[in-house]
Tab-separated table of C-alpha atoms in Angstrom:
chain	number	residue	atom	x	y	z
A	5	UNK	CA	-21.852	28.905	34.202
A	6	UNK	CA	-23.535	27.333	31.095
A	7	UNK	CA	-22.754	30.523	29.181
A	8	UNK	CA	-19.085	30.279	30.200
A	9	UNK	CA	-18.830	26.640	29.024
A	10	UNK	CA	-20.514	27.583	25.751
A	11	UNK	CA	-18.043	30.430	25.240
A	12	UNK	CA	-15.117	28.095	25.921
A	13	UNK	CA	-16.461	25.503	23.474
A	14	UNK	CA	-16.913	28.217	20.864
A	15	UNK	CA	-13.313	29.360	21.399
A	16	UNK	CA	-12.026	25.794	20.944
A	17	UNK	CA	-14.045	25.333	17.732
A	18	UNK	CA	-12.700	28.613	16.392
A	19	UNK	CA	-9.128	27.570	17.190
A	20	UNK	CA	-9.622	24.263	15.381
A	21	UNK	CA	-11.131	26.021	12.381
A	22	UNK	CA	-8.113	28.329	12.142
A	23	UNK	CA	-5.617	25.442	12.177
A	24	UNK	CA	-3.627	25.381	8.905
A	25	UNK	CA	-3.864	21.650	8.248
A	26	UNK	CA	-5.793	18.644	9.559
A	27	UNK	CA	-6.002	14.859	9.161
A	28	UNK	CA	-8.950	13.244	7.411
A	29	UNK	CA	-10.171	9.662	7.461
A	30	UNK	CA	-8.851	8.710	4.006
A	31	UNK	CA	-6.072	11.323	3.856
A	32	UNK	CA	-2.760	11.101	5.707
A	33	UNK	CA	-0.992	14.374	6.418
A	34	UNK	CA	2.789	14.632	6.272
A	35	UNK	CA	4.357	17.453	8.285
A	36	UNK	CA	7.880	18.824	8.619
A	37	UNK	CA	9.392	17.338	11.760
A	38	UNK	CA	12.539	15.385	12.587
A	39	UNK	CA	12.394	11.606	12.278
A	40	UNK	CA	12.091	10.040	15.739
A	41	UNK	CA	14.825	7.618	16.719
A	42	UNK	CA	13.783	4.032	17.295
A	43	UNK	CA	16.178	3.860	20.225
A	44	UNK	CA	14.321	6.739	21.889
A	45	UNK	CA	11.013	5.047	21.136
A	46	UNK	CA	12.263	1.801	22.633
A	47	UNK	CA	13.520	3.601	25.739
A	48	UNK	CA	9.986	4.825	26.393
A	49	UNK	CA	8.580	1.362	25.699
A	50	UNK	CA	11.075	-0.271	28.046
A	51	UNK	CA	10.318	2.237	30.819
A	52	UNK	CA	6.600	1.693	30.375
A	53	UNK	CA	7.144	-2.078	30.614
A	54	UNK	CA	9.102	-1.681	33.849
A	55	UNK	CA	6.403	0.544	35.388
A	56	UNK	CA	3.709	-1.954	34.452
A	57	UNK	CA	5.817	-4.738	35.948
A	58	UNK	CA	6.094	-2.880	39.247
A	59	UNK	CA	2.372	-2.317	39.560
A	60	UNK	CA	1.369	-5.798	38.449
A	61	UNK	CA	0.609	-8.524	40.939
A	62	UNK	CA	3.451	-10.712	39.634
A	63	UNK	CA	6.612	-9.147	38.230
A	64	UNK	CA	7.632	-10.476	34.822
A	65	UNK	CA	11.103	-9.760	33.505
A	66	UNK	CA	10.835	-7.938	30.153
A	67	UNK	CA	12.438	-9.680	27.163
A	68	UNK	CA	13.807	-8.228	23.941
A	69	UNK	CA	11.031	-9.958	22.020
A	70	UNK	CA	8.338	-7.360	22.703
A	71	UNK	CA	10.469	-4.428	21.569
A	72	UNK	CA	11.861	-6.343	18.579
A	73	UNK	CA	8.406	-7.304	17.344
A	74	UNK	CA	7.461	-3.642	17.638
A	75	UNK	CA	10.243	-2.448	15.318
A	76	UNK	CA	9.460	-5.281	12.879
A	77	UNK	CA	5.902	-4.022	12.536
A	78	UNK	CA	4.937	-2.706	9.110
A	79	UNK	CA	3.634	0.527	10.589
A	80	UNK	CA	6.883	1.333	12.434
A	81	UNK	CA	8.959	3.902	10.577
A	82	UNK	CA	12.502	2.824	9.769
A	83	UNK	CA	15.310	4.753	11.516
A	84	UNK	CA	16.753	5.552	8.096
A	85	UNK	CA	16.322	4.676	4.441
A	86	UNK	CA	18.908	2.045	3.547
A	87	UNK	CA	19.883	1.682	-0.091
A	88	UNK	CA	17.859	3.320	-2.879
A	89	UNK	CA	20.647	5.866	-3.475
A	90	UNK	CA	19.666	6.493	-7.094
A	91	UNK	CA	15.984	6.823	-6.207
A	92	UNK	CA	16.730	9.194	-3.319
A	93	UNK	CA	18.849	11.361	-5.596
A	94	UNK	CA	16.041	11.570	-8.151
A	95	UNK	CA	13.452	12.529	-5.518
A	96	UNK	CA	15.748	15.135	-3.964
A	97	UNK	CA	16.315	16.696	-7.381
A	98	UNK	CA	12.578	16.818	-8.015
A	99	UNK	CA	11.820	18.434	-4.653
A	100	UNK	CA	14.608	20.977	-5.147
A	101	UNK	CA	13.439	21.895	-8.659
A	102	UNK	CA	9.763	22.190	-7.655
A	103	UNK	CA	8.512	23.052	-4.167
A	104	UNK	CA	11.859	24.148	-2.740
A	105	UNK	CA	12.167	26.686	-5.581
A	106	UNK	CA	8.532	27.769	-5.358
A	107	UNK	CA	7.541	26.103	-8.618
A	108	UNK	CA	5.234	23.310	-9.676
A	109	UNK	CA	6.096	19.984	-11.268
A	110	UNK	CA	5.085	16.335	-11.421
A	111	UNK	CA	6.644	12.919	-10.910
A	112	UNK	CA	5.316	9.401	-11.413
A	113	UNK	CA	6.731	6.702	-9.092
A	114	UNK	CA	6.082	3.050	-9.924
A	115	UNK	CA	7.136	-0.243	-8.386
A	116	UNK	CA	5.867	-3.454	-6.857
A	117	UNK	CA	4.284	-3.367	-3.387
A	118	UNK	CA	6.744	-3.212	-0.507
A	119	UNK	CA	9.615	-1.607	-2.418
A	120	UNK	CA	9.746	1.540	-0.260
A	121	UNK	CA	8.150	4.079	-2.608
A	122	UNK	CA	6.016	5.967	-0.096
A	123	UNK	CA	8.441	5.539	2.814
A	124	UNK	CA	11.374	6.899	0.825
A	125	UNK	CA	9.385	9.891	-0.395
A	126	UNK	CA	8.072	10.788	3.063
A	127	UNK	CA	11.520	10.455	4.622
A	128	UNK	CA	13.071	12.845	2.092
A	129	UNK	CA	10.246	15.350	2.603
A	130	UNK	CA	11.054	15.459	6.319
A	131	UNK	CA	14.754	15.932	5.530
A	132	UNK	CA	14.121	18.851	3.183
A	133	UNK	CA	15.506	22.189	4.309
A	134	UNK	CA	12.481	24.032	2.933
A	135	UNK	CA	9.166	24.253	4.789
A	136	UNK	CA	6.122	23.431	2.686
A	137	UNK	CA	2.801	21.647	3.301
A	138	UNK	CA	2.447	18.147	1.884
A	139	UNK	CA	-0.555	15.837	1.860
A	140	UNK	CA	-0.926	12.135	1.065
A	141	UNK	CA	-4.201	11.042	-0.562
A	142	UNK	CA	-5.168	7.400	-1.060
A	143	UNK	CA	-7.192	7.244	-4.270
A	144	UNK	CA	-8.795	3.819	-3.779
A	145	UNK	CA	-11.811	4.867	-1.636
A	146	UNK	CA	-12.588	7.878	-3.854
A	147	UNK	CA	-15.353	6.646	-6.141
A	148	UNK	CA	-16.381	9.909	-7.831
A	149	UNK	CA	-14.118	12.271	-9.832
A	150	UNK	CA	-14.976	15.309	-7.730
A	151	UNK	CA	-14.036	13.472	-4.542
A	152	UNK	CA	-10.363	13.507	-5.530
A	153	UNK	CA	-10.237	17.297	-5.709
A	154	UNK	CA	-12.263	17.624	-2.508
A	155	UNK	CA	-9.989	15.177	-0.646
A	156	UNK	CA	-6.926	17.267	-1.522
A	157	UNK	CA	-8.612	20.434	-0.306
A	158	UNK	CA	-9.841	18.810	2.911
A	159	UNK	CA	-6.273	17.753	3.690
A	160	UNK	CA	-5.353	21.436	3.459
A	161	UNK	CA	-8.239	22.308	5.810
A	162	UNK	CA	-10.321	23.798	3.007
A	163	UNK	CA	-13.922	22.626	3.074
A	164	UNK	CA	-15.818	22.784	-0.210
A	165	UNK	CA	-18.449	20.899	-2.188
A	166	UNK	CA	-17.339	18.204	-4.620
A	167	UNK	CA	-18.898	20.028	-7.584
A	168	UNK	CA	-16.931	23.188	-6.732
A	169	UNK	CA	-13.659	21.506	-5.702
A	170	UNK	CA	-11.951	21.684	-9.110
A	171	UNK	CA	-12.372	25.423	-9.538
A	172	UNK	CA	-11.222	25.984	-5.950
A	173	UNK	CA	-8.131	23.848	-6.492
A	174	UNK	CA	-7.338	25.646	-9.764
A	175	UNK	CA	-7.447	28.994	-7.966
A	176	UNK	CA	-5.180	27.795	-5.140
A	177	UNK	CA	-2.734	26.276	-7.611
A	178	UNK	CA	-2.161	29.659	-9.209
A	179	UNK	CA	-2.494	32.008	-6.219
A	180	UNK	CA	-1.178	30.118	-3.173
A	181	UNK	CA	1.396	32.064	-1.153
A	182	UNK	CA	3.615	29.003	-0.673
A	183	UNK	CA	4.051	25.955	-2.909
A	184	UNK	CA	2.527	22.697	-1.736
A	185	UNK	CA	3.091	18.999	-2.472
A	186	UNK	CA	0.302	16.515	-3.198
A	187	UNK	CA	1.073	12.771	-3.137
A	188	UNK	CA	-1.511	10.533	-4.807
A	189	UNK	CA	-1.102	6.947	-3.595
A	190	UNK	CA	-2.659	4.035	-5.547
A	191	UNK	CA	-3.048	6.419	-8.473
A	192	UNK	CA	-3.684	3.510	-10.862
A	193	UNK	CA	-7.153	3.156	-9.333
A	194	UNK	CA	-8.093	6.442	-11.051
A	195	UNK	CA	-7.799	4.875	-14.492
A	196	UNK	CA	-11.081	4.052	-16.150
A	197	UNK	CA	-14.081	6.322	-15.718
A	198	UNK	CA	-12.064	8.689	-13.458
A	199	UNK	CA	-8.882	8.978	-15.510
A	200	UNK	CA	-9.801	12.492	-16.654
A	201	UNK	CA	-9.098	13.567	-13.064
A	202	UNK	CA	-5.578	12.210	-13.395
A	203	UNK	CA	-4.927	14.153	-16.583
A	204	UNK	CA	-6.321	17.351	-15.102
A	205	UNK	CA	-4.130	17.162	-11.990
A	206	UNK	CA	-0.953	16.671	-14.017
A	207	UNK	CA	-2.002	19.582	-16.236
A	208	UNK	CA	-2.419	21.830	-13.176
A	209	UNK	CA	1.086	20.946	-12.000
A	210	UNK	CA	2.558	21.733	-15.451
A	211	UNK	CA	0.926	25.146	-15.876
A	212	UNK	CA	3.096	28.291	-15.797
A	213	UNK	CA	3.358	29.851	-12.326
A	214	UNK	CA	1.830	26.707	-10.806
A	215	UNK	CA	2.381	26.239	-7.064
A	216	UNK	CA	1.417	22.547	-7.148
A	217	UNK	CA	4.016	19.784	-7.059
A	218	UNK	CA	2.336	16.461	-7.803
A	219	UNK	CA	3.661	12.932	-7.170
A	220	UNK	CA	1.679	9.915	-8.347
A	221	UNK	CA	2.514	6.523	-6.805
A	222	UNK	CA	1.262	3.246	-8.276
A	223	UNK	CA	2.065	-0.456	-8.197
A	224	UNK	CA	1.255	-0.932	-11.881
A	225	UNK	CA	4.434	-0.905	-13.962
A	226	UNK	CA	2.563	-0.441	-17.252
A	227	UNK	CA	0.582	2.588	-16.130
A	228	UNK	CA	2.799	4.972	-18.080
A	229	UNK	CA	2.090	3.084	-21.309
A	230	UNK	CA	-1.634	3.502	-20.711
A	231	UNK	CA	-1.839	7.212	-19.937
A	232	UNK	CA	1.604	8.700	-20.676
A	233	UNK	CA	1.054	9.269	-24.437
A	234	UNK	CA	-1.860	11.586	-23.708
A	235	UNK	CA	0.200	13.520	-21.166
A	236	UNK	CA	2.975	13.888	-23.712
A	237	UNK	CA	0.492	15.268	-26.219
A	238	UNK	CA	-0.623	17.850	-23.633
A	239	UNK	CA	2.987	18.784	-22.841
A	240	UNK	CA	2.698	17.794	-19.184
A	241	UNK	CA	4.760	14.617	-19.067
A	242	UNK	CA	5.938	13.821	-15.508
A	243	UNK	CA	9.350	12.626	-14.407
A	244	UNK	CA	9.436	8.826	-14.266
A	245	UNK	CA	10.989	6.859	-11.406
A	246	UNK	CA	10.776	3.094	-10.931
A	247	UNK	CA	11.555	1.192	-7.716
A	248	UNK	CA	12.901	-2.286	-8.423
A	249	UNK	CA	12.248	-5.123	-5.948
A	250	UNK	CA	14.617	-5.318	-2.995
A	251	UNK	CA	17.639	-7.601	-3.330
A	252	UNK	CA	19.070	-9.953	-0.688
A	253	UNK	CA	21.691	-7.523	0.615
A	254	UNK	CA	19.170	-4.678	0.894
A	255	UNK	CA	16.631	-6.752	2.822
A	256	UNK	CA	19.323	-8.089	5.164
A	257	UNK	CA	20.691	-4.613	5.926
A	258	UNK	CA	17.224	-3.159	6.541
A	259	UNK	CA	16.212	-5.961	8.897
A	260	UNK	CA	19.538	-5.789	10.749
A	261	UNK	CA	19.255	-2.014	11.172
A	262	UNK	CA	15.875	-2.424	12.829
A	263	UNK	CA	17.203	-5.132	15.132
A	264	UNK	CA	20.226	-3.010	16.055
A	265	UNK	CA	17.901	-0.183	17.115
A	266	UNK	CA	16.622	-2.287	20.029
A	267	UNK	CA	19.673	-4.461	20.646
A	268	UNK	CA	20.170	-5.550	24.273
A	269	UNK	CA	23.591	-7.072	23.738
A	270	UNK	CA	22.188	-10.292	22.254
A	271	UNK	CA	21.024	-11.296	18.795
A	272	UNK	CA	17.338	-12.120	18.997
A	273	UNK	CA	17.408	-13.527	15.452
A	274	UNK	CA	20.343	-15.607	14.303
A	275	UNK	CA	22.303	-14.146	11.403
A	276	UNK	CA	21.799	-17.283	9.305
A	277	UNK	CA	18.039	-17.146	9.934
A	278	UNK	CA	17.942	-13.493	8.880
A	279	UNK	CA	19.776	-14.266	5.645
A	280	UNK	CA	17.438	-17.176	4.899
A	281	UNK	CA	14.444	-14.857	5.230
A	282	UNK	CA	16.049	-12.249	2.969
A	283	UNK	CA	16.961	-14.795	0.269
A	284	UNK	CA	13.519	-16.384	0.153
A	285	UNK	CA	11.683	-13.063	0.002
A	286	UNK	CA	14.039	-11.606	-2.606
A	287	UNK	CA	13.594	-14.709	-4.787
A	288	UNK	CA	9.794	-14.456	-4.773
A	289	UNK	CA	8.684	-10.827	-4.600
A	290	UNK	CA	11.316	-8.539	-3.061
A	291	UNK	CA	8.561	-7.195	-0.804
A	292	UNK	CA	10.096	-5.824	2.393
A	293	UNK	CA	6.761	-5.983	4.193
A	294	UNK	CA	6.693	-9.732	3.666
A	295	UNK	CA	10.174	-10.055	5.168
A	296	UNK	CA	8.998	-8.137	8.244
A	297	UNK	CA	5.968	-10.430	8.545
A	298	UNK	CA	8.173	-13.531	8.282
A	299	UNK	CA	10.466	-12.309	11.069
A	300	UNK	CA	7.559	-11.431	13.337
A	301	UNK	CA	5.913	-14.807	12.723
A	302	UNK	CA	9.203	-16.608	13.389
A	303	UNK	CA	9.608	-14.711	16.671
A	304	UNK	CA	6.123	-15.713	17.750
A	305	UNK	CA	6.894	-19.347	16.967
A	306	UNK	CA	10.111	-19.206	18.999
A	307	UNK	CA	8.386	-17.483	21.902
A	308	UNK	CA	5.520	-19.991	21.945
A	309	UNK	CA	7.984	-22.869	21.886
A	310	UNK	CA	9.967	-21.318	24.721
A	311	UNK	CA	6.876	-20.805	26.904
A	312	UNK	CA	5.813	-24.415	26.349
A	313	UNK	CA	9.216	-25.704	27.476
A	314	UNK	CA	9.139	-23.498	30.583
A	315	UNK	CA	5.643	-24.693	31.482
A	316	UNK	CA	6.737	-28.325	31.213
A	317	UNK	CA	9.767	-27.824	33.454
A	318	UNK	CA	9.356	-27.784	37.231
A	319	UNK	CA	12.871	-26.497	37.890
A	320	UNK	CA	12.885	-23.534	35.522
A	321	UNK	CA	11.959	-20.079	36.863
A	322	UNK	CA	10.368	-17.780	34.208
A	323	UNK	CA	12.081	-14.723	35.763
A	324	UNK	CA	15.566	-16.116	35.176
A	325	UNK	CA	15.127	-17.945	31.892
A	326	UNK	CA	17.038	-16.316	29.038
A	327	UNK	CA	14.868	-15.292	26.114
A	328	UNK	CA	15.060	-17.701	23.165
A	329	UNK	CA	16.626	-16.927	19.799
A	330	UNK	CA	14.976	-17.274	16.424
A	331	UNK	CA	16.672	-20.037	14.458
A	332	UNK	CA	16.614	-21.168	10.843
A	333	UNK	CA	13.929	-23.696	11.743
A	334	UNK	CA	11.579	-20.967	12.995
A	335	UNK	CA	12.081	-18.853	9.861
A	336	UNK	CA	11.521	-21.887	7.623
A	337	UNK	CA	8.221	-22.639	9.378
A	338	UNK	CA	7.117	-19.018	9.085
A	339	UNK	CA	7.960	-18.935	5.368
A	340	UNK	CA	6.008	-22.125	4.777
A	341	UNK	CA	2.983	-20.799	6.647
A	342	UNK	CA	2.971	-17.393	4.906
A	343	UNK	CA	3.703	-18.609	1.391
A	344	UNK	CA	1.154	-21.403	1.420
A	345	UNK	CA	0.511	-23.323	-1.777
A	346	UNK	CA	1.518	-22.226	-5.262
A	347	UNK	CA	-2.077	-21.252	-5.992
A	348	UNK	CA	-2.150	-18.974	-2.946
A	349	UNK	CA	1.042	-17.282	-4.118
A	350	UNK	CA	-0.532	-16.611	-7.508
A	351	UNK	CA	-3.612	-15.108	-5.875
A	352	UNK	CA	-1.512	-12.908	-3.601
A	353	UNK	CA	0.251	-11.473	-6.662
A	354	UNK	CA	-3.029	-10.214	-8.165
A	355	UNK	CA	-3.906	-6.540	-7.906
A	356	UNK	CA	-7.184	-5.300	-6.458
A	357	UNK	CA	-9.035	-5.110	-9.789
A	358	UNK	CA	-8.040	-8.670	-10.698
A	359	UNK	CA	-9.268	-9.907	-7.328
A	360	UNK	CA	-12.588	-8.213	-8.039
A	361	UNK	CA	-12.807	-10.197	-11.287
A	362	UNK	CA	-12.312	-13.436	-9.353
A	363	UNK	CA	-14.905	-12.383	-6.792
A	364	UNK	CA	-17.390	-11.600	-9.569
A	365	UNK	CA	-16.761	-15.025	-11.118
A	366	UNK	CA	-17.430	-16.801	-7.818
A	367	UNK	CA	-20.544	-14.714	-7.155
A	368	UNK	CA	-21.968	-15.373	-10.600
A	369	UNK	CA	-21.234	-19.106	-10.381
A	370	UNK	CA	-22.864	-19.370	-6.942
A	371	UNK	CA	-26.031	-17.659	-8.216
A	372	UNK	CA	-26.308	-19.915	-11.276
A	373	UNK	CA	-28.672	-22.858	-10.840
A	374	UNK	CA	-27.092	-25.133	-13.427
A	375	UNK	CA	-23.474	-24.599	-12.426
A	376	UNK	CA	-20.838	-26.274	-14.552
A	377	UNK	CA	-17.359	-25.074	-13.493
A	378	UNK	CA	-15.566	-26.917	-16.290
A	379	UNK	CA	-17.546	-25.223	-19.049
A	380	UNK	CA	-16.331	-21.687	-18.261
A	381	UNK	CA	-18.202	-18.418	-17.915
A	382	UNK	CA	-18.848	-16.051	-20.817
A	383	UNK	CA	-16.649	-12.960	-20.636
A	384	UNK	CA	-19.586	-10.652	-21.418
A	385	UNK	CA	-21.606	-12.096	-18.520
A	386	UNK	CA	-18.585	-11.882	-16.222
A	387	UNK	CA	-18.046	-8.217	-17.092
A	388	UNK	CA	-21.686	-7.452	-16.290
A	389	UNK	CA	-21.343	-9.193	-12.927
A	390	UNK	CA	-18.093	-7.313	-12.299
A	391	UNK	CA	-19.858	-3.969	-12.769
A	392	UNK	CA	-22.581	-5.086	-10.348
A	393	UNK	CA	-19.935	-5.978	-7.736
A	394	UNK	CA	-18.215	-2.599	-8.110
A	395	UNK	CA	-21.538	-0.817	-7.695
A	396	UNK	CA	-22.389	-2.867	-4.635
A	397	UNK	CA	-19.055	-2.179	-2.953
A	398	UNK	CA	-19.318	1.540	-3.760
A	399	UNK	CA	-15.577	2.021	-3.314
A	400	UNK	CA	-14.091	1.648	-6.783
A	401	UNK	CA	-15.294	2.672	-10.221
A	402	UNK	CA	-15.385	-0.206	-12.752
A	403	UNK	CA	-12.895	-0.217	-15.597
A	404	UNK	CA	-13.948	-0.028	-19.220
A	405	UNK	CA	-14.600	-3.155	-21.281
A	406	UNK	CA	-11.263	-2.987	-23.087
A	407	UNK	CA	-9.416	-2.556	-19.780
A	408	UNK	CA	-11.397	-5.483	-18.369
A	409	UNK	CA	-10.168	-7.662	-21.222
A	410	UNK	CA	-6.614	-6.545	-20.450
A	411	UNK	CA	-7.102	-7.620	-16.837
A	412	UNK	CA	-8.318	-11.035	-17.957
A	413	UNK	CA	-5.358	-11.427	-20.318
A	414	UNK	CA	-2.907	-10.622	-17.518
A	415	UNK	CA	-4.622	-13.159	-15.248
A	416	UNK	CA	-4.314	-15.765	-18.000
A	417	UNK	CA	-0.564	-15.123	-18.287
A	418	UNK	CA	-0.261	-15.480	-14.510
A	419	UNK	CA	-1.871	-18.920	-14.687
A	420	UNK	CA	-4.944	-18.014	-12.643
A	421	UNK	CA	-7.591	-18.371	-15.365
A	422	UNK	CA	-7.910	-19.926	-18.813
A	423	UNK	CA	-9.646	-18.054	-21.646
A	424	UNK	CA	-11.323	-20.329	-24.178
A	425	UNK	CA	-13.693	-19.918	-27.093
A	426	UNK	CA	-17.361	-20.807	-26.784
A	427	UNK	CA	-18.911	-23.386	-29.097
A	428	UNK	CA	-22.571	-24.290	-29.614
A	429	UNK	CA	-23.563	-27.518	-27.926
A	430	UNK	CA	-25.949	-30.195	-29.106
A	431	UNK	CA	-28.877	-28.593	-27.293
A	432	UNK	CA	-28.246	-25.078	-28.558
A	433	UNK	CA	-26.168	-24.172	-25.518
A	434	UNK	CA	-22.571	-23.037	-25.593
A	435	UNK	CA	-19.515	-24.719	-24.180
A	436	UNK	CA	-15.896	-23.709	-24.045
A	437	UNK	CA	-13.245	-24.901	-26.482
A	438	UNK	CA	-9.565	-24.161	-26.824
A	439	UNK	CA	-9.701	-22.180	-30.067
A	440	UNK	CA	-9.507	-18.387	-30.143
A	441	UNK	CA	-12.590	-16.264	-30.649
A	442	UNK	CA	-13.970	-12.746	-30.435
A	443	UNK	CA	-14.439	-10.999	-27.107
A	444	UNK	CA	-18.119	-11.967	-26.815
A	445	UNK	CA	-17.380	-15.557	-27.904
A	446	UNK	CA	-14.882	-16.332	-25.166
A	447	UNK	CA	-15.274	-17.937	-21.760
A	448	UNK	CA	-13.208	-17.698	-18.597
A	449	UNK	CA	-12.434	-20.766	-16.504
A	450	UNK	CA	-10.672	-20.729	-13.118
A	451	UNK	CA	-7.406	-22.627	-12.845
A	452	UNK	CA	-7.355	-22.360	-9.040
A	453	UNK	CA	-9.720	-23.852	-6.520
A	454	UNK	CA	-12.331	-21.553	-4.985
A	455	UNK	CA	-11.237	-22.656	-1.506
A	456	UNK	CA	-7.852	-20.958	-2.058
């Protein structure tokens, strides 16, 4: 009997090893399959709710709120991509000219967070008539250059060492039987000490007879200005596609389409409340994810208010009470809670590297005995602390000194910090002044409170 179980376990391991593709911890795998309908998903959810209600001690009538909050979740796939006609046309043309024709190619997709870059690309891959493997790699947790190549190969179920991953990927790029698509998300995190990896991958996609189609996705709008000239010099310039922030009409249509997918004959969110959410989000960031969060928060506020009223009433029966509707007041409260103060909005707009700079500033100031927040912190000392923080986190390679100064300049334009020149004090020390100076003679002072 032990021998039989061992043989069965060996057979299962062999079957797993022969699988063509697999999912890794930091790598999401995209496969060719039809997009599931949200109505079908809701039907299963509703049935499950009814079964739970029957087996529970006290039956509770299901409300549309649970299903609606589910479709308003960030992780829930949209039933269809609304808008973005020009962007969809560009992506379809790229897929047709590259993987669908058995050739390589590259595209760079930029845009602010929450503008539908990754969702649009994945939806069009599923709609493609051709069958080809595609993998999505998040570049942020990959701290070493060789890890990028190894992560791509692991997503294709090819195990190899990091030091041998590049040569293995080069061989597959030229000799693979079918073309394959690699999507690099957060590709701007590869700039700095790992940017040579970025150049090499775009070169592999541009080689003759290449079977690699490469798509780089980044939030940084100026990334092309920082690395595109070198790609042009190497004759491997990618196609450029930018996603602009969502407008009011787009956000309204997307939210309404999700609500229609689980409609029970009643509007859970008032039309005026939905439009208020869309207008406020479009005016600030155009981030669809924020609009989804606002709607979910507003629904929770309305549901909490409804439960409190039912609990205070002796005549009301929870089984017969009609579910509440989200009003303009609920959306306004949710917007106020999520937006917070103006300083919080500025901090939310910072990218990950800029937030690391702030964290390094706070860490350095907390470790300094004679702390004087108004005097500022020398840029050279801040950069040294920033490198220490990156090494301690072990998840992101530090940028170069010149790129660090660019980060500080962008933060100054955003009103988060003030960069001032250092001047010798009466006791030989140095204090900040408002006149310009060299890089080593400047100090950085926070314009926001550390509590924010």
